[in-house]
XYZ file of C-alpha atoms in Angstrom:
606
model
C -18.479 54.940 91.163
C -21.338 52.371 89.713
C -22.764 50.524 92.676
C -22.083 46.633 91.935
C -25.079 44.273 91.850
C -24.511 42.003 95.088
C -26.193 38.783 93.385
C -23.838 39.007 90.520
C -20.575 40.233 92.680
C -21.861 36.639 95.190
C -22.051 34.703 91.427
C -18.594 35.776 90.830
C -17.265 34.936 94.360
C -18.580 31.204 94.018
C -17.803 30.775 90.448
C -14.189 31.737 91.121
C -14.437 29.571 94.630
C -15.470 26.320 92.260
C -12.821 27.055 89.611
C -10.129 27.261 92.129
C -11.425 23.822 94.205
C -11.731 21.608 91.179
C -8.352 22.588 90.204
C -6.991 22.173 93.387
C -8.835 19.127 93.721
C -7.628 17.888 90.151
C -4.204 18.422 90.800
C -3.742 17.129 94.508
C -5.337 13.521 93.125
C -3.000 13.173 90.258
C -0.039 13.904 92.404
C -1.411 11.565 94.995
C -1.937 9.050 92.364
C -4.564 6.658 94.014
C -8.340 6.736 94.317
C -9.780 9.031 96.620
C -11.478 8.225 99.640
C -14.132 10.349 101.458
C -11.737 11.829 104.417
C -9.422 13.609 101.352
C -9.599 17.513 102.540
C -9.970 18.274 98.848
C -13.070 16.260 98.022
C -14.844 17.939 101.318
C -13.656 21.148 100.405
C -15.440 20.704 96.572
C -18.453 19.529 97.733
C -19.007 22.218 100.727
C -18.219 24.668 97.448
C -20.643 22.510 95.265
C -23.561 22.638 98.178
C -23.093 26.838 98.792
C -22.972 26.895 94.858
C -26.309 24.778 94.472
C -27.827 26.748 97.090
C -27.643 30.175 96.158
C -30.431 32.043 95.031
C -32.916 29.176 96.093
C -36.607 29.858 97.132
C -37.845 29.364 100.496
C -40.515 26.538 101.335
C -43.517 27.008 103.507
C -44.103 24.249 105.098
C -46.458 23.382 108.026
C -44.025 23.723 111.212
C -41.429 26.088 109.554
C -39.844 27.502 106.096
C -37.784 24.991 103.801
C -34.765 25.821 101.938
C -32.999 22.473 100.520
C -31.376 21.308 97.690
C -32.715 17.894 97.389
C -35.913 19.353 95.252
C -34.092 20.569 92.082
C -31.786 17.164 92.251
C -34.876 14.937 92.327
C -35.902 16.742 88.879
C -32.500 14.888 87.394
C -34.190 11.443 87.764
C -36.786 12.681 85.303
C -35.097 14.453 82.968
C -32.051 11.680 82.599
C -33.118 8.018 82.954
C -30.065 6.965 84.141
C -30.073 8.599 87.430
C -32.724 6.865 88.571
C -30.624 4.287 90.211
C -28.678 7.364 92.035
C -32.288 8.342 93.175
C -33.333 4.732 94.442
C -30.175 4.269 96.136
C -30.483 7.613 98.179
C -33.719 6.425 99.140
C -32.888 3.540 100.455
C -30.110 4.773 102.746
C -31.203 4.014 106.467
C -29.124 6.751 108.123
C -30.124 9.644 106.165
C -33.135 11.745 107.664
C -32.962 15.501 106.115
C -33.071 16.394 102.495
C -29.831 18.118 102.870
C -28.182 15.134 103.750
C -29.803 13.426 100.427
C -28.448 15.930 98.366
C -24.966 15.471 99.683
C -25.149 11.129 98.990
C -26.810 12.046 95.685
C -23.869 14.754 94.958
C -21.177 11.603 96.369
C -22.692 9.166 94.106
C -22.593 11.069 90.948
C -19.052 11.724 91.507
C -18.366 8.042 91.587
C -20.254 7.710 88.778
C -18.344 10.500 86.645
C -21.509 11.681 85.524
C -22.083 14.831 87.847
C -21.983 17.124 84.638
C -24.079 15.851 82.425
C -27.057 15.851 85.158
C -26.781 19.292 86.243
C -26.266 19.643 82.601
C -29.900 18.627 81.869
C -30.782 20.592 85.155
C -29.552 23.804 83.302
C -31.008 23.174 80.154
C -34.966 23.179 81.924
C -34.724 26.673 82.961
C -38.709 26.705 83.122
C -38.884 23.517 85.965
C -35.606 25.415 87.927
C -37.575 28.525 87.822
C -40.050 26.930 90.538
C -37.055 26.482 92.878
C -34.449 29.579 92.306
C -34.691 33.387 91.760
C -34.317 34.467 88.946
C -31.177 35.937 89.813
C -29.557 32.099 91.285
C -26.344 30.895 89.810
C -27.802 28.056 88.215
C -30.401 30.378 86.147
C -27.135 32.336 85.078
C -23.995 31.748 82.226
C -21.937 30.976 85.723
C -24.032 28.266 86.510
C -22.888 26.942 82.696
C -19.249 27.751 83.355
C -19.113 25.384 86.630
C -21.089 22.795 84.877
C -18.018 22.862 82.166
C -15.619 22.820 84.816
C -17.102 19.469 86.082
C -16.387 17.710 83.153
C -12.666 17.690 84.573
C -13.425 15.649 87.453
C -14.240 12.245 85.125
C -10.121 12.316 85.300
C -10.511 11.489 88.816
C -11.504 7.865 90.410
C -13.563 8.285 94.295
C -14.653 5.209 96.153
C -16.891 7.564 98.804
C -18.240 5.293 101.878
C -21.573 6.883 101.766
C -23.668 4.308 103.819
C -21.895 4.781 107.313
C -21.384 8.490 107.623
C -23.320 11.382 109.311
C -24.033 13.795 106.434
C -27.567 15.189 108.016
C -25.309 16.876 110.775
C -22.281 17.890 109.096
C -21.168 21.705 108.705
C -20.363 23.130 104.892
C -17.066 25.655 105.736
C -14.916 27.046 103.131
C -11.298 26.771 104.395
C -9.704 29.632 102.200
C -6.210 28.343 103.482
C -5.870 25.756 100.890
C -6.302 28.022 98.038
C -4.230 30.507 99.395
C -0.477 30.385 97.125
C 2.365 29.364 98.995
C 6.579 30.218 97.158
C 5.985 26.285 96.056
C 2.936 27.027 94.131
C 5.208 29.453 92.427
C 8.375 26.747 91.562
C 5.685 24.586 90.471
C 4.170 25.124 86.620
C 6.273 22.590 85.344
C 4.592 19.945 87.504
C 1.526 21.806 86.297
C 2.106 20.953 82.420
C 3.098 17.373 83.587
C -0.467 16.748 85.366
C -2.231 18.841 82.397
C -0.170 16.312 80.082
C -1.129 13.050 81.878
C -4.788 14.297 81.989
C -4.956 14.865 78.139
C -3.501 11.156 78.338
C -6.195 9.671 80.427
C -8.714 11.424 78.658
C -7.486 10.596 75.746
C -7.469 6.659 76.959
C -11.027 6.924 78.273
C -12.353 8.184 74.781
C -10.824 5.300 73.495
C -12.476 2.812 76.042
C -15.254 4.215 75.532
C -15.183 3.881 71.718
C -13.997 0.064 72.102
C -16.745 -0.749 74.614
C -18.954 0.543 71.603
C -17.269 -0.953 69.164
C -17.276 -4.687 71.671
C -21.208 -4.158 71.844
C -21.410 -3.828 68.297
C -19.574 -7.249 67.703
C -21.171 -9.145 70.726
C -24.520 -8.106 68.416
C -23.405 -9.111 65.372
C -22.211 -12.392 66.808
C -25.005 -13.241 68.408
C -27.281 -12.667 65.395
C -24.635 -14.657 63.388
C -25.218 -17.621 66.340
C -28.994 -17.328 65.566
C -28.643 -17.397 61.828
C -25.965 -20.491 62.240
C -28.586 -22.188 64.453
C -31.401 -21.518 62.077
C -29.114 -23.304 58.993
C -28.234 -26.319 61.143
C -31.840 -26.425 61.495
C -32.684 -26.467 58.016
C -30.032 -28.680 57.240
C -31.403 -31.393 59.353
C -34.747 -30.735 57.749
C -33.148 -30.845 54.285
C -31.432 -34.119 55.587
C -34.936 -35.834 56.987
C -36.224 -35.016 53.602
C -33.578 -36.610 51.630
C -33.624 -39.780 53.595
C -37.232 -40.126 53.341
C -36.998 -39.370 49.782
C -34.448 -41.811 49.617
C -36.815 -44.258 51.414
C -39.856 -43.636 49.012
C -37.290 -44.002 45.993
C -36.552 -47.335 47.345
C -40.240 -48.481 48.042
C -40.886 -47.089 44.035
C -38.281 -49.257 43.018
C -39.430 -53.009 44.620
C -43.133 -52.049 43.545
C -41.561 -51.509 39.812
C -39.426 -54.874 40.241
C -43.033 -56.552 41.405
C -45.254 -54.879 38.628
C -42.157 -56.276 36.325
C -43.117 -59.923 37.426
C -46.630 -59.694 37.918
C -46.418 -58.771 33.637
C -44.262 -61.525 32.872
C -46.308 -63.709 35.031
C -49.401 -62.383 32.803
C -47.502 -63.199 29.524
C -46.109 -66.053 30.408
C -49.698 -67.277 31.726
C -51.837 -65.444 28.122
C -49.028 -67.313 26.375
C -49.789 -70.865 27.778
C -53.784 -69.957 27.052
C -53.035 -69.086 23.520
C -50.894 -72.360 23.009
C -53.766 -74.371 24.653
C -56.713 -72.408 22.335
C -54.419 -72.753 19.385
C -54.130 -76.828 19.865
C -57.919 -76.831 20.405
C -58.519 -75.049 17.243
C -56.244 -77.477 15.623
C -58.072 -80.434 17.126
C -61.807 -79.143 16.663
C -63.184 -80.582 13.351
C -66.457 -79.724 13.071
C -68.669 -76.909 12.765
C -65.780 -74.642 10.795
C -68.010 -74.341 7.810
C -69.992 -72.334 9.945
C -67.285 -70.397 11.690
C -65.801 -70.153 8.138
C -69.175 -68.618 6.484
C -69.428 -66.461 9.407
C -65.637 -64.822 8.982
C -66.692 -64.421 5.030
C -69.883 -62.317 6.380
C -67.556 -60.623 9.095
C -65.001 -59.691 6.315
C -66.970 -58.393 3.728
C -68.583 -56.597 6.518
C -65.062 -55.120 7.340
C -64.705 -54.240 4.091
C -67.767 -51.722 4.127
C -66.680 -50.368 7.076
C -63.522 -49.631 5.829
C -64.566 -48.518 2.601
C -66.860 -46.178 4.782
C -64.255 -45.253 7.023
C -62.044 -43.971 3.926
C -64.483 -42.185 2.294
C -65.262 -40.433 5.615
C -61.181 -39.800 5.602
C -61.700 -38.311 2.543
C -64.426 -36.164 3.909
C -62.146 -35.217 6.786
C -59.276 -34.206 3.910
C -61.740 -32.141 1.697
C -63.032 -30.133 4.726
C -59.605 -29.822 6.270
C -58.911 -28.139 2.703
C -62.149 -26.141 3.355
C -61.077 -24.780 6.895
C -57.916 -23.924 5.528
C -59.368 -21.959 2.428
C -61.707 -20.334 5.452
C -59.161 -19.413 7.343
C -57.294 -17.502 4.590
C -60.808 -15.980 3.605
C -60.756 -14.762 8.051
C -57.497 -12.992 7.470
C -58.696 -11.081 4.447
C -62.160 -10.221 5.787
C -63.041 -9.291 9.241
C -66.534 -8.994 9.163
C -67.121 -12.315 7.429
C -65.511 -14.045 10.555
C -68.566 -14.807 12.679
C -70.139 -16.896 9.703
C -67.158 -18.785 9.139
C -66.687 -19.150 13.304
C -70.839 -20.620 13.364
C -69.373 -23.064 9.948
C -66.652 -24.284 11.846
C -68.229 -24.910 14.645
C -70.992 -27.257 12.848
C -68.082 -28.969 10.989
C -66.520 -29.801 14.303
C -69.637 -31.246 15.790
C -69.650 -33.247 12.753
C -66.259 -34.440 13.203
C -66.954 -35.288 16.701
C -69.959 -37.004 15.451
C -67.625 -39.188 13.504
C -65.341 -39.640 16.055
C -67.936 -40.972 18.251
C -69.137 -43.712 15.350
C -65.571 -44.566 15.198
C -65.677 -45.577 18.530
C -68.868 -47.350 18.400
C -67.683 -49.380 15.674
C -64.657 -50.139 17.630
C -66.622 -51.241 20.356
C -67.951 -53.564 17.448
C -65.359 -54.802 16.288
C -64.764 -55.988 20.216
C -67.671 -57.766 20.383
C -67.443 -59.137 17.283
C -63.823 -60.721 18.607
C -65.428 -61.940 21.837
C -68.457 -63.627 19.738
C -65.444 -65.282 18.380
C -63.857 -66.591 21.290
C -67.295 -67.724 22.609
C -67.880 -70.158 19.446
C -64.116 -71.545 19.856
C -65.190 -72.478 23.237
C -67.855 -73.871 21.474
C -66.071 -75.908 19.221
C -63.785 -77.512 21.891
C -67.184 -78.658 23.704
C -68.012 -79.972 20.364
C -64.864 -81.603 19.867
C -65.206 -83.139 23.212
C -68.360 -84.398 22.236
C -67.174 -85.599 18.867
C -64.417 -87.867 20.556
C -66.901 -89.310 22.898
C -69.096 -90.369 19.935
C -65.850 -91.725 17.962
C -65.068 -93.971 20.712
C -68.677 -95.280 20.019
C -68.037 -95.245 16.520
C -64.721 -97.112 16.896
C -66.866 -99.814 18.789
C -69.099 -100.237 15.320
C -66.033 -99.918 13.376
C -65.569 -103.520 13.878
C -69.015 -104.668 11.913
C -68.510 -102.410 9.355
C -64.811 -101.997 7.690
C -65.812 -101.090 4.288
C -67.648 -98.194 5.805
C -64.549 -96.980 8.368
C -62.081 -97.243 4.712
C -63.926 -94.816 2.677
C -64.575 -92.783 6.479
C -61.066 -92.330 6.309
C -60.883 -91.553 3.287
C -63.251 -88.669 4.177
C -61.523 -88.103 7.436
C -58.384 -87.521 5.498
C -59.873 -85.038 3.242
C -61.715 -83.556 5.553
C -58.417 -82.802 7.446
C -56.812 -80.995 4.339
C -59.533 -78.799 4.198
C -59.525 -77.901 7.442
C -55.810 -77.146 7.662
C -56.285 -74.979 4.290
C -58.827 -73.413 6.436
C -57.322 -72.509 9.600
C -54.561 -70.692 7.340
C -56.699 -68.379 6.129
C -58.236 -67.980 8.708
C -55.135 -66.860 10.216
C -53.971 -65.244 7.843
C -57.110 -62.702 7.613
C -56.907 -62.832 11.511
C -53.304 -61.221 11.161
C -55.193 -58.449 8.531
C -57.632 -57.520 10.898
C -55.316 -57.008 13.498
C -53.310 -55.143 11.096
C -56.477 -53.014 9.864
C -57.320 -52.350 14.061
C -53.988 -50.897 14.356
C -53.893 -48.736 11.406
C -57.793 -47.783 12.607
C -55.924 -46.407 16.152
C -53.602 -44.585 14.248
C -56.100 -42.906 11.965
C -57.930 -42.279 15.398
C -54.704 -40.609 16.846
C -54.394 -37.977 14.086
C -57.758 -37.451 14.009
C -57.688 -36.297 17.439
C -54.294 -34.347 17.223
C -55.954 -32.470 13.978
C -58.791 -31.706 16.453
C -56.758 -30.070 18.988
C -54.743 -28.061 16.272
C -57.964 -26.661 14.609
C -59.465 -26.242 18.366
C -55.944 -23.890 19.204
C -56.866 -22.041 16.049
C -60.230 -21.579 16.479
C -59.206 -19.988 20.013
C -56.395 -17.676 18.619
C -59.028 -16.277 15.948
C -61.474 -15.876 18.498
C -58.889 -13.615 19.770
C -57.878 -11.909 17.314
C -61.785 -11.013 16.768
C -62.290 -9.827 20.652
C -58.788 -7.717 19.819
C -60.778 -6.210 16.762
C -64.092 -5.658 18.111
C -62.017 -3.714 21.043
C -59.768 -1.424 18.461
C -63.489 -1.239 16.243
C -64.836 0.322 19.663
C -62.054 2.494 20.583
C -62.303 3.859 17.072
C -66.480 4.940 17.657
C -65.201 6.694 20.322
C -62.622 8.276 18.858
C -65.104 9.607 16.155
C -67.449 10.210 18.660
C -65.295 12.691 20.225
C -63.931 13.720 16.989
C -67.568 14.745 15.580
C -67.693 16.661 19.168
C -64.671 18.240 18.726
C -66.092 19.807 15.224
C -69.292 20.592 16.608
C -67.211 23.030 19.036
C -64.685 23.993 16.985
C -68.311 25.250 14.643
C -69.609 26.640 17.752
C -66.145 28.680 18.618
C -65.861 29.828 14.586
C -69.105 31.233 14.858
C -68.528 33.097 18.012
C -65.205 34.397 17.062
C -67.307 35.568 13.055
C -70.360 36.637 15.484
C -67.244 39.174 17.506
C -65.547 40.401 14.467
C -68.535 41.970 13.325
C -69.241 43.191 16.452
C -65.909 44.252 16.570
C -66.365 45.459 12.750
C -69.353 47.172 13.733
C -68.074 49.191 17.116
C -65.229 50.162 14.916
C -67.547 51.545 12.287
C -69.040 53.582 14.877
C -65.906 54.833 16.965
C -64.856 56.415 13.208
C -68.034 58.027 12.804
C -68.169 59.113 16.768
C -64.442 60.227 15.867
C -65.317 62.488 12.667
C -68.689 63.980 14.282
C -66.122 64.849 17.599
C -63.910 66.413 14.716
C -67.020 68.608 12.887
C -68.184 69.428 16.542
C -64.734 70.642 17.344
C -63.839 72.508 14.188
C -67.648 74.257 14.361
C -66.648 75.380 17.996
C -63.731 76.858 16.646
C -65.931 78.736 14.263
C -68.536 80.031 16.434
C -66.699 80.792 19.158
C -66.685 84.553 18.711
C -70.589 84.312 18.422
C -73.061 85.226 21.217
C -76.170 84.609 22.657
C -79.182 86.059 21.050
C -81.709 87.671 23.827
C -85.123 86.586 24.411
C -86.275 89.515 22.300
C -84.441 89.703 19.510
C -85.050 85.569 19.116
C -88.875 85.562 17.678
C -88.570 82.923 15.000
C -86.561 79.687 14.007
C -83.354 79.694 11.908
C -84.350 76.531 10.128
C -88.195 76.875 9.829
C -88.429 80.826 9.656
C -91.680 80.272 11.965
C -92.779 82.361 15.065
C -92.356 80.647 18.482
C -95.481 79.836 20.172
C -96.711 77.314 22.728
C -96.515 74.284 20.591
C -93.110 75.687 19.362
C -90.536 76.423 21.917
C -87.262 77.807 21.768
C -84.419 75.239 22.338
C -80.927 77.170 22.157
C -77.845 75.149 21.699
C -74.887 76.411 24.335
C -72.258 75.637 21.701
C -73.004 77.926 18.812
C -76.022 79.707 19.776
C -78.471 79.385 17.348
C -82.249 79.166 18.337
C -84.978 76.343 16.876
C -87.876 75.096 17.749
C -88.417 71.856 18.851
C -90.153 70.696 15.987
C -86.814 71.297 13.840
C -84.999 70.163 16.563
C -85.983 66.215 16.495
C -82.312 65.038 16.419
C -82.104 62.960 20.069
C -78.977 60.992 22.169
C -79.569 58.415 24.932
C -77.376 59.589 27.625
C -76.671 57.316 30.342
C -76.755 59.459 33.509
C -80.684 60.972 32.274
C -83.651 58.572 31.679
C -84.746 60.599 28.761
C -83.078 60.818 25.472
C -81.822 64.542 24.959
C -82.084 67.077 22.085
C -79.150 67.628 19.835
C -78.313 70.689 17.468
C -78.061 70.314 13.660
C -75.036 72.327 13.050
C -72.601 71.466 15.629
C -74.519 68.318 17.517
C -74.630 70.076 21.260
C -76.752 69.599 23.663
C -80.065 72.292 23.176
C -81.294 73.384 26.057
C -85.406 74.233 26.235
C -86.186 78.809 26.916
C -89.452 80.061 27.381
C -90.417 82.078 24.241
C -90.967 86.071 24.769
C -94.487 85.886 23.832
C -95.142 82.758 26.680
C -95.664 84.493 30.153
């Protein structure tokens, strides 16, 4: 029989031990129906299992008075490893009445029950096999698959709802026993598998109900989020609708205030008419009433007008300057599109002829300012008049006063008077009347003035869009030097490459030339080994002169005899040579066949 390994027969013993107290433990608190307190004979019973479980295989602790062997070291790992134990952790720290690490471990192992969330920390304890390793043997239960199993059998117990007193009991001094009794089966055990499926049925329910919770406390957390980010958006609206609001009243406000100042520039106008009006009623009853000194005015307005006249014959024929170079920039501008290079000329010619118009522009001005005085020199000598007028009354009374002496002189005085006044009227007509003209020829002047300008800005926008056009040429004139640039480059290369390719096709030509005539000399070579290869060496003796020359060998003639066919020269007849690459010197060749000779001493040479 194979001897059993005692670690793994102990492994089995409490993995079996754990299965059977959760179940029993399962199935005595469904039947009892209520939440479990911490004198149930169950609950001790599963965690005396959990604590022998927990400590098997653990490592003993030197320590300075004696050796240490607790389970509070591994279960302090959990508060690193899973952030939510932490609390666990604190609250086992804080306990007053606990004094050993054993009794730790036991609150700790109490307050994860409550919790329902024993299996997923020894879960993450299981998972660090390298940080258990420092406090169990390698051969522990919780370095094992068993320690796995019991960690899946745990997951059972969240069916199960413990309110554990953990504050007021002794757990330093309490004694973990296994009473096998309560697992032991009894003939009700037996009678009892349907009660069994019932409990496994209502389980399945409460699972079932938890998973559900669990998704609607989700799915609650969710919503509270979304709500609150929807009360943060609402309050940011309300806030910009009483900003919106602020603005529209003031806006409101400021429409109002734009509204009384237009009301009060309204009358302050029709105060200013109303008040021009009265002064032109009042200087047009003066004029009326002045008498004298309108020769004068009357010769001056002549002068003024014929003045007027040039100016506007001047101004015309400077209109019909404008109009014959505005058909001159036109005729340029067609000349532009049809010749490119021409367009810097005609750019310089436009630019003069726009000075030049500006130039006129500017005298048009000048001449309005002119015409401004002129009309306030006017006004000046009506005030004029109406001093004179005032003065003429003064001497009239005077007059009137020596109109008594002298009657026949006041008769033919009014006489004079009277037709004095008729020519005066006559006067002031045309004078208004040619007053009315000038006004007339100033508003036809402002008009000319106003298309002058808008012709300006029309030939300015064209001016720009050629300029354009040319900076949109020069660029495309540009790109095209480079492109011919690296066109010309492009042949010199392609030149370079046709020559290199003609320079290797002779070379190639030339090599092939010579492997033919390599190729027929290997061909003679082989054919005259075929002939002469019954023939045999002559000896030293019998060799005394030359095949070729028919001379006797000496010291200036040696023998050279070719290994291939056998004949004997002398190395004057021999002078055909090969440069061989493995000897430095080039190397004598026969006539006949073309094999290497190789160099004898002669019979007569000691």
């Amino acid at each position: 029989l194979a001897v059993k390994d005692p670690t793994a027969v102990e492994r089995a013993n409490l993995l079996n031990m754990a299965k059977l107290s959760i179940k029993g433990l399962i199935e005595s608190a469904l039947s009892f129906g209520r939440t479990l307190d911490s004198d149930y004979p169950p609950l001790q019973q599963f965690f005396v299992v959990m604590e022998h479980c927990l400590k098997h295989g653990l490592k003993v602790r030197k320590s300075f008075l004696s050796y240490n062997k607790t389970i509070w070291g591994p279960l302090e790992l959990v508060e690193k490893l899973y952030p939510e134990a932490e609390e666990i952790a604190a609250s086992v720290r804080d306990l007053p009445g606990l004094k050993t690490p054993l009794g730790r471990a036991r609150a700790w192992l109490r307050l994860a029950l409550m919790q329902k969330k024993m299996a997923d920390y020894l879960r993450c304890l299981i998972i660090q096999r390298d940080l258990l390793s420092e406090f169990y043997e390698y051969h522990a239960l919780m370095m094992e698959e068993e320690g796995a199993v019991i960690v899946g059998l745990l997951v059972g117990l969240n069916v199960i709802d413990a309110n554990l007193c953990v504050k007021g009991e002794d757990l330093d001094s309490q004694v973990g026993v296994i009473d096998f009794s309560v697992y032991l089966k009894s003939d009700d055990d037996i009678g009892g598998k349907e009660r069994n499926v019932q409990i496994a049925a209502i389980l399945d329910q409460k699972n079932y109900v938890e998973e559900l919770n669990r998704q609607l406390n989700s799915t609650v957390s969710s919503l509270h989020a979304r709500v609150d980010s929807l009360e943060k958006s609402n309050t940011k609206l309300i806030e910009e609708l009483a900003i919106a609001k602020n603005n529209i009243i003031k806006l409101q406000e400021e429409n109002h205030q734009l509204r009384s100042e237009n009301t009060l520039i309204l009358m302050k106008t029709q105060h200013h008419l109303e008040v021009s009006k009265v002064d032109v009623e009042a200087e047009l009853q003066t004029y009326k009433h002045s008498r004298q000194g309108l020769d004068e005015m009357y010769t001056e307005a002549r002068r003024q007008l014929r003045e007027e006249a040039q100016l506007r014959q001047d101004m015309e024929n400077e209109l019909v300057v404008q109009v014959s170079m505005k058909h001159e920039i036109e005729l340029a501008m067609k000349l532009l599109e049809k010749d490119i290079h021409e367009k810097q000329d005609t750019l310089i010619g436009l630019r003069q002829q726009l000075d030049e118009v500006k130039a006129i522009n500017v005298e048009m001005y000048q001449k309005l300012q002119v015409s401004e005085d002129a009309m306030k020199e006017k006004n000046e000598i009506i005030s004029r008049l109406e001093d004179k007028t005032n003065q003429i009354n003064a001497t009239m009374k005077q007059l009137e006063q020596r109109l008594q002496q002298a009657e026949k002189a006041q008769m033919e005085a009014e006489a004079e008077d009277e037709k004095l006044k008729q020519e005066y009227v006559n006067k002031s007509e045309s004078l208004q009347n040619e007053f009315s003209q000038k006004e007339k020829q100033l508003l036809q002047l402002e008009t000319d003035l106003k298309i002058e300008k808008e012709w300006r800005q029309t030939l300015e926008d064209d001016l720009q869009k050629e300029k354009e056009t040319v900076s949109h040429l020069r660029t495309e004139t540009q790109e095209i030097v480079t492109l011919k640039k690296e066109f010309l480059k492009l042949q010199d290369k392609n030149k370079q490459l046709k020559s290199i390719c003609e320079d290797q096709e002779a070379a190639l030509q030339e090599l092939a030339s010579k492997l033919s005539e390599s190729k027929l000399k290997i061909e003679d070579i082989k054919e005259a080994n075929k002939a002469l290869q019954g023939q045999v060496w002559l000896k030293d003796k019998e060799a005394t002169h030359c095949k070729l020359c028919e001379k006797e060998f000496s010291l200036s003639k040696r023998k050279h005899h070719c290994r291939n066919c056998g004949e004997i020269f002398c190395n004057a007849c021999s002078d055909n040579e090969l440069p061989l690459p493995s000897s430095p010197k080039p190397v004598r060749v026969c006539d006949s066949c073309h094999a290497i000779l190789i160099q004898r001493c002669s019979s007569n040479v000691p």
